[in-house]
Amino acid sequence: MSWQAYVDHHLIGSGKITRAVILGQRGGVWAHSIGYELSTQEQRTVSDAYNDRDHVLNSGLELAGRKFFTLSTNPRSIYLKARADGAIVVKTTQAIIVAEYGAPVQHLEAAKVVEELADYLISVTY
């Protein structure tokens, strides 16, 4: 399956995710939803977030020009909020999934979709 299919079918196709991108941990965009692009600096900040989780907890992240505040972070996942909307960032073996959701979708509904895709990618060494 192509990387784009993971974004289009598994994330956006779930009806729970509105915009998403899959980044390579070593850099580069593997796939993204139409019109959703993270700047090079935003990509770097997302990747670096796992090295300084305290900073992300205090400062949040900017994704595609929109500021999100951090709800929680752990070595694998970062959960973010911006008003009624949110974002989930999950690190796999080789990739980082960034997915945004909008109200009325709830955090746990969106997290389930993203975390399940991450589990699958980890199971196939990605």
PDB file of C-alpha atoms in Angstrom, residues 1-3 5-6 10 22 76 90-95 97 112-126:
ATOM      1  CA  MET A   1       0.000   0.000   0.000  1.00  0.00           C
ATOM      2  CA  SER A   2       1.266   3.496  -0.776  1.00  0.00           C
ATOM      3  CA  TRP A   3       1.886   6.042   1.958  1.00  0.00           C
ATOM      4  CA  ALA A   5      -3.336   5.485   0.860  1.00  0.00           C
ATOM      5  CA  TYR A   6      -2.645   5.402   4.603  1.00  0.00           C
ATOM      6  CA  HIS A  10      -7.008   5.020   7.099  1.00  0.00           C
ATOM      7  CA  ILE A  22       3.156  11.244   7.478  1.00  0.00           C
ATOM      8  CA  ARG A  76       5.423   7.818  21.548  1.00  0.00           C
ATOM      9  CA  VAL A  90       2.547   9.644  16.965  1.00  0.00           C
ATOM     10  CA  LYS A  91       6.047   8.326  16.388  1.00  0.00           C
ATOM     11  CA  THR A  92       6.521   4.895  14.839  1.00  0.00           C
ATOM     12  CA  THR A  93       9.741   3.045  14.094  1.00  0.00           C
ATOM     13  CA  GLN A  94      10.569   5.180  11.027  1.00  0.00           C
ATOM     14  CA  ALA A  95       7.759   7.709  10.657  1.00  0.00           C
ATOM     15  CA  ILE A  97       2.049  10.633  11.926  1.00  0.00           C
ATOM     16  CA  LYS A 112      -7.924   5.555  18.428  1.00  0.00           C
ATOM     17  CA  VAL A 113      -7.633   5.960  14.634  1.00  0.00           C
ATOM     18  CA  VAL A 114      -4.118   7.385  14.719  1.00  0.00           C
ATOM     19  CA  GLU A 115      -2.763   5.042  17.385  1.00  0.00           C
ATOM     20  CA  GLU A 116      -4.124   1.980  15.544  1.00  0.00           C
ATOM     21  CA  LEU A 117      -2.370   3.039  12.339  1.00  0.00           C
ATOM     22  CA  ALA A 118       0.823   3.623  14.319  1.00  0.00           C
ATOM     23  CA  ASP A 119       0.542   0.156  15.866  1.00  0.00           C
ATOM     24  CA  TYR A 120       0.171  -1.367  12.415  1.00  0.00           C
ATOM     25  CA  LEU A 121       3.146   0.539  10.982  1.00  0.00           C
ATOM     26  CA  ILE A 122       5.291  -0.508  13.947  1.00  0.00           C
ATOM     27  CA  SER A 123       4.230  -4.134  13.417  1.00  0.00           C
ATOM     28  CA  VAL A 124       5.597  -3.987   9.855  1.00  0.00           C
ATOM     29  CA  THR A 125       8.783  -2.189  10.984  1.00  0.00           C
ATOM     30  CA  TYR A 126       7.758   1.265   9.773  1.00  0.00           C
TER      31      TYR A 126
END
